[in-house]
GROMACS .gro file of C-alpha atoms in nm:
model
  367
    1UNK     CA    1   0.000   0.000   0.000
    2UNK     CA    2   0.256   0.197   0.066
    3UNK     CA    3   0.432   0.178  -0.291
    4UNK     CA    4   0.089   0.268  -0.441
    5UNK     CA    5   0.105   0.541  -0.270
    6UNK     CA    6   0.462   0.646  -0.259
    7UNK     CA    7   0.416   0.615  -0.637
    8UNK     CA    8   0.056   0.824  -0.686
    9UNK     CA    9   0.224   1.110  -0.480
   10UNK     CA   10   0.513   1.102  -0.706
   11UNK     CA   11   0.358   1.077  -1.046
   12UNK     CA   12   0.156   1.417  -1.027
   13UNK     CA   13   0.498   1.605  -0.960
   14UNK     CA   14   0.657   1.432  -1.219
   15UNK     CA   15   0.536   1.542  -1.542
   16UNK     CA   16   0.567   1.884  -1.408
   17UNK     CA   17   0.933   1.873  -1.329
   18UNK     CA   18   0.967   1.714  -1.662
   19UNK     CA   19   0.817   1.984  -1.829
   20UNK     CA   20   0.989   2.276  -1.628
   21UNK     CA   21   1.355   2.043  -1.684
   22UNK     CA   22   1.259   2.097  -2.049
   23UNK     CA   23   1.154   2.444  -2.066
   24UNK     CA   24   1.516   2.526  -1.911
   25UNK     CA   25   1.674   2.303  -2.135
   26UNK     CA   26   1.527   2.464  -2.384
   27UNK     CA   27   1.613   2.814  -2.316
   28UNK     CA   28   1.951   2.724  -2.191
   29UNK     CA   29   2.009   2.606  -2.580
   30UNK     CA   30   1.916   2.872  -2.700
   31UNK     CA   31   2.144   3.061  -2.500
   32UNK     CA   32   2.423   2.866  -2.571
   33UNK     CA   33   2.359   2.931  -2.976
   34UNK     CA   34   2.329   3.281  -2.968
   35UNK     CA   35   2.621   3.314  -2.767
   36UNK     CA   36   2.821   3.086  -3.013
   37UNK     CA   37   2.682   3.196  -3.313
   38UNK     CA   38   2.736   3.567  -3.268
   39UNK     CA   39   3.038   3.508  -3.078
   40UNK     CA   40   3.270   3.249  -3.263
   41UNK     CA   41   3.300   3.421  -3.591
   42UNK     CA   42   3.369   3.739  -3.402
   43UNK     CA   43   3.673   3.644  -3.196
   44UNK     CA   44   3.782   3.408  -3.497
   45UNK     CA   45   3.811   3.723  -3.729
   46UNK     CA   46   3.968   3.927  -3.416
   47UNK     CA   47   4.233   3.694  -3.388
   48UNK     CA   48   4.328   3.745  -3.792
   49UNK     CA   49   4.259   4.117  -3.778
   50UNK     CA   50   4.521   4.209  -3.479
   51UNK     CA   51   4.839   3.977  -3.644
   52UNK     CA   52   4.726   3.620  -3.658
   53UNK     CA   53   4.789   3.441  -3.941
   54UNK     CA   54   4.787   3.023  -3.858
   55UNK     CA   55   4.458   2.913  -4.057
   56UNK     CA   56   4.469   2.548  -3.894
   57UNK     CA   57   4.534   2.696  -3.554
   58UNK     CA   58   4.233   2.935  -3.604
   59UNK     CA   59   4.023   2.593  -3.771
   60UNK     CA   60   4.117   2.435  -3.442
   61UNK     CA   61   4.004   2.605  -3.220
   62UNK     CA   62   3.639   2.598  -3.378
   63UNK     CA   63   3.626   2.219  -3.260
   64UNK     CA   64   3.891   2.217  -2.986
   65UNK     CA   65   3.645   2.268  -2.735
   66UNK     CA   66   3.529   1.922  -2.783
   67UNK     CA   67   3.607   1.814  -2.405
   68UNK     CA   68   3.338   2.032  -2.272
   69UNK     CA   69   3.111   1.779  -2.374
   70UNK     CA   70   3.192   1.524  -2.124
   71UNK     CA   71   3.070   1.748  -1.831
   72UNK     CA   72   2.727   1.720  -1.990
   73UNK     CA   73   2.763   1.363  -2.053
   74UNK     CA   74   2.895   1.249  -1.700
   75UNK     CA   75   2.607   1.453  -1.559
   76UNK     CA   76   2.372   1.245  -1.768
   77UNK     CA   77   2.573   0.904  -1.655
   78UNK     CA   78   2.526   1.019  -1.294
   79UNK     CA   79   2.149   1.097  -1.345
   80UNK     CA   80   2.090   0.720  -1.523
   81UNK     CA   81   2.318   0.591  -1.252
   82UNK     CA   82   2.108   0.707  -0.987
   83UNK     CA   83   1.788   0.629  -1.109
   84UNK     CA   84   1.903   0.240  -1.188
   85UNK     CA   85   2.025   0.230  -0.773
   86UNK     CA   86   1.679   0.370  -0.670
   87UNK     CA   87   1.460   0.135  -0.485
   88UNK     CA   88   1.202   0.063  -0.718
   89UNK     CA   89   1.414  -0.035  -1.017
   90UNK     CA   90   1.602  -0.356  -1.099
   91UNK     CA   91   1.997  -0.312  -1.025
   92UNK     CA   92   2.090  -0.324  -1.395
   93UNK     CA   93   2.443  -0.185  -1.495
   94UNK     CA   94   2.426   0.166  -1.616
   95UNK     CA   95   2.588   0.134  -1.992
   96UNK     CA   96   2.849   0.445  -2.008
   97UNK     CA   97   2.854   0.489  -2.374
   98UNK     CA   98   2.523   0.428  -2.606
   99UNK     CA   99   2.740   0.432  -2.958
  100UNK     CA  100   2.749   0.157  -3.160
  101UNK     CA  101   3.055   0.085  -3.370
  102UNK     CA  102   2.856   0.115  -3.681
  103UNK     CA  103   2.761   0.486  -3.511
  104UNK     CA  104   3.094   0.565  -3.398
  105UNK     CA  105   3.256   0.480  -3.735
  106UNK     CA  106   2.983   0.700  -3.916
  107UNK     CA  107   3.018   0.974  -3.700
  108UNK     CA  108   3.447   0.958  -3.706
  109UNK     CA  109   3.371   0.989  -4.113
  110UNK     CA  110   3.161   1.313  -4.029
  111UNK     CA  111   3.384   1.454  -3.813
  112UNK     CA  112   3.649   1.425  -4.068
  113UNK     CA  113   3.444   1.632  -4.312
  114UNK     CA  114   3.387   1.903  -4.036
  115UNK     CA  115   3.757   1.917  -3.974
  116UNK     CA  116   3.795   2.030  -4.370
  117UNK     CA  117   3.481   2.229  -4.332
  118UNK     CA  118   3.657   2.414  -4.024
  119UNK     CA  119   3.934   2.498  -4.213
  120UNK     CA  120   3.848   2.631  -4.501
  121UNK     CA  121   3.616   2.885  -4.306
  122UNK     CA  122   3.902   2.940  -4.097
  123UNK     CA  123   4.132   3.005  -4.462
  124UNK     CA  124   3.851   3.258  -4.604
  125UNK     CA  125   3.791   3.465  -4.256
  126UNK     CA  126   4.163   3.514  -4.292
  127UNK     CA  127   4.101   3.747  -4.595
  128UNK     CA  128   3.719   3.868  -4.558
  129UNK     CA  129   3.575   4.083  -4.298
  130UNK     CA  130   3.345   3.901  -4.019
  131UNK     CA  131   2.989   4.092  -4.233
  132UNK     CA  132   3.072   3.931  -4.560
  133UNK     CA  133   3.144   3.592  -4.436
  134UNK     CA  134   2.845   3.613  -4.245
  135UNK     CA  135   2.638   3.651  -4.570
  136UNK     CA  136   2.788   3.406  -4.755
  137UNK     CA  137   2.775   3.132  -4.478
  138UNK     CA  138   2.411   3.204  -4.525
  139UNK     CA  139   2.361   3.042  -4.868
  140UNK     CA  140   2.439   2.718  -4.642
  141UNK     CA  141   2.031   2.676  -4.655
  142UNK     CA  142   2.069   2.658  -5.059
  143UNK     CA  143   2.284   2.405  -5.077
  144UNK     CA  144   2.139   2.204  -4.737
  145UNK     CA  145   1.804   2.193  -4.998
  146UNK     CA  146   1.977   2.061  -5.277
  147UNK     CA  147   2.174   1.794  -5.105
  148UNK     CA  148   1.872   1.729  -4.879
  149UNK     CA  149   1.700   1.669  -5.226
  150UNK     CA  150   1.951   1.406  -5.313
  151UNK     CA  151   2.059   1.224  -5.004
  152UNK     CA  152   1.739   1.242  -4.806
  153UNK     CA  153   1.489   1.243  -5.083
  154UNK     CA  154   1.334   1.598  -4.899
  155UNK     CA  155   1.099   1.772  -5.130
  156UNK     CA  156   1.133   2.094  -5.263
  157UNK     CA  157   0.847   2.349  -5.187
  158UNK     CA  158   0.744   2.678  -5.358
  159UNK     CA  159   0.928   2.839  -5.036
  160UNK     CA  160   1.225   2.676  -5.073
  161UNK     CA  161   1.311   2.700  -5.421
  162UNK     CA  162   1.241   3.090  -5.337
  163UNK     CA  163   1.495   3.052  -5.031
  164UNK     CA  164   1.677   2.965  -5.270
  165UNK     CA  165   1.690   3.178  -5.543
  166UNK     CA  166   1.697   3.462  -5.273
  167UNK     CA  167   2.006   3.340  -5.129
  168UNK     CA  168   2.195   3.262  -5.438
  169UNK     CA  169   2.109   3.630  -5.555
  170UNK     CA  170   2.236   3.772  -5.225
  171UNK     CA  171   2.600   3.587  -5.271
  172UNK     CA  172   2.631   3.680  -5.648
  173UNK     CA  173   2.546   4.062  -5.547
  174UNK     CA  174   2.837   4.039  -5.288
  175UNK     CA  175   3.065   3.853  -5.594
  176UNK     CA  176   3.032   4.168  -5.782
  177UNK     CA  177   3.147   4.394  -5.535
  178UNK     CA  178   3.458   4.221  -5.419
  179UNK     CA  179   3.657   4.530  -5.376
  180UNK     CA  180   3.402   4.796  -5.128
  181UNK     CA  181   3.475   4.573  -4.818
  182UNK     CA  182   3.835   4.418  -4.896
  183UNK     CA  183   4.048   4.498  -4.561
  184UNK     CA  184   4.383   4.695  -4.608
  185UNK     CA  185   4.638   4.441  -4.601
  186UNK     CA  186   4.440   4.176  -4.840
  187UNK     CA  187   4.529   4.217  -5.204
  188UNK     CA  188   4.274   4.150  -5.491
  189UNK     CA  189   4.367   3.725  -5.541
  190UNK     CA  190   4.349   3.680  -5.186
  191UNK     CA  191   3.998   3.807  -5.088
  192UNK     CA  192   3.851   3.676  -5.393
  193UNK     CA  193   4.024   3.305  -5.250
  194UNK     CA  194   3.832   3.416  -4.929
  195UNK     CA  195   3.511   3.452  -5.119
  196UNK     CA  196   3.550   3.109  -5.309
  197UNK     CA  197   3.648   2.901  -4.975
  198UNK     CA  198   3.375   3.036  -4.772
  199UNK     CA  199   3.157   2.965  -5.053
  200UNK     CA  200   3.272   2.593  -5.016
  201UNK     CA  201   3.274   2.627  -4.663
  202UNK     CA  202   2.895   2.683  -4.662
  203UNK     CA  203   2.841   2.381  -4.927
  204UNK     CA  204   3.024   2.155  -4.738
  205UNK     CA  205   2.849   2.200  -4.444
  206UNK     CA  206   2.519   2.176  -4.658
  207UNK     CA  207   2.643   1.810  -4.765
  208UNK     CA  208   2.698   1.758  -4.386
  209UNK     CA  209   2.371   1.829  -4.213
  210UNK     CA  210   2.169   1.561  -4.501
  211UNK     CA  211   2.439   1.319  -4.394
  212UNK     CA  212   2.393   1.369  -4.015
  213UNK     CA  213   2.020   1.305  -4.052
  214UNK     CA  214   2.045   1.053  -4.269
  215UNK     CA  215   2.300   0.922  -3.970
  216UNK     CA  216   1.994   0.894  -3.720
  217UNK     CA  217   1.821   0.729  -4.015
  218UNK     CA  218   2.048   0.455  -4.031
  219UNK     CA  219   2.161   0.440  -3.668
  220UNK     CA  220   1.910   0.151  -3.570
  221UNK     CA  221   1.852   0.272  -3.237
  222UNK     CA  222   1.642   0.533  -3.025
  223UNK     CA  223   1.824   0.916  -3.078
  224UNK     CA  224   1.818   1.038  -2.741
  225UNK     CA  225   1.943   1.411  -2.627
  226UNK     CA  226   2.245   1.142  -2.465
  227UNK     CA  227   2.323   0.977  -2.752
  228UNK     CA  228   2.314   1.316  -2.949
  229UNK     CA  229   2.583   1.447  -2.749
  230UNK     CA  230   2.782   1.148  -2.777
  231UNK     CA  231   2.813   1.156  -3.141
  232UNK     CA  232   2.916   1.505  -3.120
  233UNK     CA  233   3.145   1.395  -2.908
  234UNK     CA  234   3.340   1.166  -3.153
  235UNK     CA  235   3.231   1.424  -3.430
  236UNK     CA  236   3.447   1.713  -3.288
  237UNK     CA  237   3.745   1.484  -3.147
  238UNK     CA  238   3.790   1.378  -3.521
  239UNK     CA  239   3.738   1.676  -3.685
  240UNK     CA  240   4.004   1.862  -3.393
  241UNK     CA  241   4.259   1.539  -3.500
  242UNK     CA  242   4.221   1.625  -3.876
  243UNK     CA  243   4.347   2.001  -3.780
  244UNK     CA  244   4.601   1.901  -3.548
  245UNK     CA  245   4.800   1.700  -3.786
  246UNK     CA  246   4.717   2.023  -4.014
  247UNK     CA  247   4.959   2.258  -3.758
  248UNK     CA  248   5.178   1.998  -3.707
  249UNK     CA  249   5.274   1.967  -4.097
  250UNK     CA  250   5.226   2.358  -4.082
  251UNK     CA  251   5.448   2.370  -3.791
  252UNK     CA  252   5.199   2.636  -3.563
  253UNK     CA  253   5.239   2.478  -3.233
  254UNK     CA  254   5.634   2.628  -3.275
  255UNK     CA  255   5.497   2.957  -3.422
  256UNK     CA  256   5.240   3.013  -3.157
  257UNK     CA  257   5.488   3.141  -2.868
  258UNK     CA  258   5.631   3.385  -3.093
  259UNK     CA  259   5.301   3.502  -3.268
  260UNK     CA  260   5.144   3.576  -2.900
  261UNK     CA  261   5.436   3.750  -2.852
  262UNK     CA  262   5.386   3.986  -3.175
  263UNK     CA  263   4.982   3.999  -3.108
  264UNK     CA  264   4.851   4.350  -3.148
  265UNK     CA  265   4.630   4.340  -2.833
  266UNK     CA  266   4.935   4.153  -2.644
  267UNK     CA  267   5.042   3.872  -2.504
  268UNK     CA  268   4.822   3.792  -2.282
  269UNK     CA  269   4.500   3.871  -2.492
  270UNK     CA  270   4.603   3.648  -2.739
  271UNK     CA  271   4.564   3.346  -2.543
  272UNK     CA  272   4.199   3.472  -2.412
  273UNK     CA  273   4.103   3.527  -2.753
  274UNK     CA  274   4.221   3.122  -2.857
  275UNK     CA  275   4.018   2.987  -2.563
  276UNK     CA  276   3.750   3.173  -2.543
  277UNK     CA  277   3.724   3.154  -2.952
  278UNK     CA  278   3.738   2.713  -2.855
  279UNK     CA  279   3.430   2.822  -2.588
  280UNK     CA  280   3.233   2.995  -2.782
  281UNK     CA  281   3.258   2.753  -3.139
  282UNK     CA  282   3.176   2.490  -2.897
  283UNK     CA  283   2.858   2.646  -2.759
  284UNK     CA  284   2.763   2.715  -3.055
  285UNK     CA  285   2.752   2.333  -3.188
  286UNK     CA  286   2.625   2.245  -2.834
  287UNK     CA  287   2.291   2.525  -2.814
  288UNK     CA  288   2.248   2.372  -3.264
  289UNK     CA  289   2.260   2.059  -3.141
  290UNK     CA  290   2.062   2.118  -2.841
  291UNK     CA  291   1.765   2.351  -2.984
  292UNK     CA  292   1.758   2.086  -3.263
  293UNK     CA  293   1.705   1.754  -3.007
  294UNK     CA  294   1.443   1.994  -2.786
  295UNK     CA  295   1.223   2.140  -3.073
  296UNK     CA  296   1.319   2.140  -3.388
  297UNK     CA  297   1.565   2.257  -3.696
  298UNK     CA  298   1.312   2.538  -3.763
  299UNK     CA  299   1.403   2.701  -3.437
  300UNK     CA  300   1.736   2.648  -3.502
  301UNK     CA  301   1.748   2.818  -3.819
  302UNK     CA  302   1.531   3.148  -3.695
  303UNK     CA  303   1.798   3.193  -3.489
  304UNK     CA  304   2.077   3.130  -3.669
  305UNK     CA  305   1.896   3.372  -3.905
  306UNK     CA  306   1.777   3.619  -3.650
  307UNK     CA  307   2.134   3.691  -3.535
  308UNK     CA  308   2.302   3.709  -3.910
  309UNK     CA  309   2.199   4.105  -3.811
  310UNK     CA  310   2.368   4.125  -3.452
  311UNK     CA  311   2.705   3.993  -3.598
  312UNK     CA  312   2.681   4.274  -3.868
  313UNK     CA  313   2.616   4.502  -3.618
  314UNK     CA  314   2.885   4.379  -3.384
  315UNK     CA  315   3.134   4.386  -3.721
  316UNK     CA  316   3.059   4.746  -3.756
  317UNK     CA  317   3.118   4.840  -3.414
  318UNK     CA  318   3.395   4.687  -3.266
  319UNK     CA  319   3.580   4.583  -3.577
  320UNK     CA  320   3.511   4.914  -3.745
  321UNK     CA  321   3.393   4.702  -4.035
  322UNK     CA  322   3.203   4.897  -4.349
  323UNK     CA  323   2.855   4.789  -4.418
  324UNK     CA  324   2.783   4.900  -4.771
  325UNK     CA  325   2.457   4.945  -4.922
  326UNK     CA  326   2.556   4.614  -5.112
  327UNK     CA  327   2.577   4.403  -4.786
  328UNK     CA  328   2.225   4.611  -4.644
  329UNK     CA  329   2.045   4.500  -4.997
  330UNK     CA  330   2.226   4.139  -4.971
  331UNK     CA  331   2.125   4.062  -4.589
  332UNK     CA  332   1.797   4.173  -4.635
  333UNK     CA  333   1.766   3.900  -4.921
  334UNK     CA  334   1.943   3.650  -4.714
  335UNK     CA  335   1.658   3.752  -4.425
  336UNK     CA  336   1.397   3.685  -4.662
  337UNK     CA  337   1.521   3.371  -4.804
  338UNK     CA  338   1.564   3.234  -4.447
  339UNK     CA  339   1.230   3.365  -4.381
  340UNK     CA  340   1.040   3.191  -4.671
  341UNK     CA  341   1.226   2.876  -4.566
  342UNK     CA  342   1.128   2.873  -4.208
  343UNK     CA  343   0.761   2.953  -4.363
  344UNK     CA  344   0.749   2.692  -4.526
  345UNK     CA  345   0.884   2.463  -4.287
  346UNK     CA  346   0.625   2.575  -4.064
  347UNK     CA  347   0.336   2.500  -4.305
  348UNK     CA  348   0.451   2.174  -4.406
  349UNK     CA  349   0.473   2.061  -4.044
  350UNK     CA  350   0.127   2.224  -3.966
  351UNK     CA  351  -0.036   1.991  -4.293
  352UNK     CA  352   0.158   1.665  -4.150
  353UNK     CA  353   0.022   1.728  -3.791
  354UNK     CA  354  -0.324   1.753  -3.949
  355UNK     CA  355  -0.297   1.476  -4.162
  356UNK     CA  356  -0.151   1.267  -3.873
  357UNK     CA  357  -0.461   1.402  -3.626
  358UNK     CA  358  -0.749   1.343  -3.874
  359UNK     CA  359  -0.566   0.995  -3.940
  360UNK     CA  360  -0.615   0.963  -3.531
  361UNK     CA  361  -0.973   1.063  -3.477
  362UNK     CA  362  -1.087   0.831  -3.823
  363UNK     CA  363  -0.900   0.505  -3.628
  364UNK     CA  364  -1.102   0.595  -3.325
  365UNK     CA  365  -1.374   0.666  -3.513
  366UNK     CA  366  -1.414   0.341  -3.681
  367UNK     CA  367  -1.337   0.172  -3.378
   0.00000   0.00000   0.00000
């Protein structure tokens, strides 16, 4: 009698602590991507602008902050832990790891490609001010559509194909006016190699989202928030070993001592700008991945896009970066492709929630 009731006075409270745990959750990942998203790109282009010039250090560091994961996941082994030694459940051993090695080996393949995304972004920030990269990264959603189309069999919609267009439109208009933004010390070649590899950069990482979801797809095995986190686990620690062996061909762990020692803003604030830079990347793959597990991709992408403005603004004030009418007339198409893409994300889950409720009430119905 006493377990009946132990258990009736604990089920009321439990949904509602489940429910607050996710609401913070929630807003703590979207915390966590705002930070990173504004953030990263900010201090990556700071440490180029005041004398650093190591593109795999600077790709590093993106990734590098890959052991800040484990807090998260040792707080989540301590939770399941806990709850398997309670008194009402069976004394099972608490698994540490939920990869498989068909997971592990998919996700080591994916980190790879990050590690070569990560460094080409890192190459093309070294010649292009923080604004313009910003824009360009944003014709990611293009090319996320098209390989989406191809890998994942995702349908195009009236709202994408204008994303689309949009966002293509809003990169060519920034082509064409290579030389209003180009910084001092960049010739010609090198901020049109900028414009290219960011370009790539933001293809790349279109080919890598399909794959990741095509990932869970294939994985054979519940996705939980756990198990999410573990794969981006291996994802970073792979893509951080790729760019490792990148500065030690390049020979940047022997040029870092002297380059700190060189740094415009000194010494010192050369190594907060490297560690807070590994922070802040690594926030912001923790709040994507995070929002993403919690809701859905559509938040995740209003605020990726909803922030595309703040980092301009941030370029323009404390990097004294120009913001032409070109980049005004580009991000507002970039805004309105995003915007016509979240639309019609929205609608499209709207119709299958529908579909999938009047499917529910006709089975009960005819029951």
């Amino acid at each position: 009698m006493m377990d009946v009731e132990g258990q009736q006075d604990h089920h009321p409270k439990g949904p509602q602590t489940s429910k607050c745990l996710k609401r913070a959750l929630v807003v703590l990942n979207c915390l966590l991507l705002s930070v990173g998203n504004t953030g990263g790109p900010l201090l990556s282009r700071v440490y180029f602008r005041h004398g650093g010039h190591r593109q795999w250090l600077s790709s590093w560091l993106e990734t590098g902050g890959w052991p800040l994961i484990l807090l998260p996941l040792s707080i989540s082994y301590l939770y399941r832990r806990r709850r398997r030694l309670a008194p009402d459940n069976h004394h099972h051993p608490t698994k540490l790891f939920f990869l498989t090695p068909r997971l592990f080996l998919a996700c080591a393949v994916l980190g790879l490609l990050i590690g070569v995304d990560d460094f080409l972004y890192a190459y093309g920030l070294s010649f292009l001010p923080v604004s313009t990269s910003a824009l360009l990264i944003s014709s990611q959603l293009a090319f996320t559509a098209s390989f989406a189309f191809l890998i994942v069999k995702q349908k195009f919609t009236p709202y994408s194909i204008n994303s689309v267009a949009l966002l293509t439109v809003g990169a060519v208009m920034l082509g064409l006016h290579t030389s209003s933004d180009r910084p001092d010390n960049v010739s010609e070649g090198q901020y049109l190699t900028g414009f290219i590899l960011t370009l790539g950069t933001a293809a790349l990482y279109g080919l890598i989202l399909p794959l990741v979801e095509l990932t869970y797809r294939k994985a054979r095995q519940v996705i939980t928030y756990t198990l999410v986190m573990e794969m981006q686990l291996v994802m970073g620690f792979f893509a951080t070993a790729l760019c490792t062996i990148g500065m030690l061909v390049n020979k940047d762990f022997e040029v870092i001592p002297r380059e700190a020692r060189q740094y415009g803003l000194g010494e010192v604030k050369y190594y907060m700008v490297l560690v807070w830079s590994a922070i802040l990347w690594q926030c912001f793959f923790l709040g994507t991945v995070g929002v993403i597990f919690c809701v859905n991709t559509l938040l995740a992408g209003i605020i990726i896009a909803v922030f595309i403005p703040v980092i301009e603004l941030f370029a323009a004030i404390l990097l004294h970066e120009k913001f032409t009418s070109e980049k005004g007339v580009s991000l507002a198409l970039c805004l309105w492709g995003l915007a016509s893409y979240s639309y019609g994300e929205y609608r499209d889950k709207k119709k299958k929630e529908a579909a999938l409720k009047a499917q529910t009430t006709g089975i009960t119905t005819g029951s």
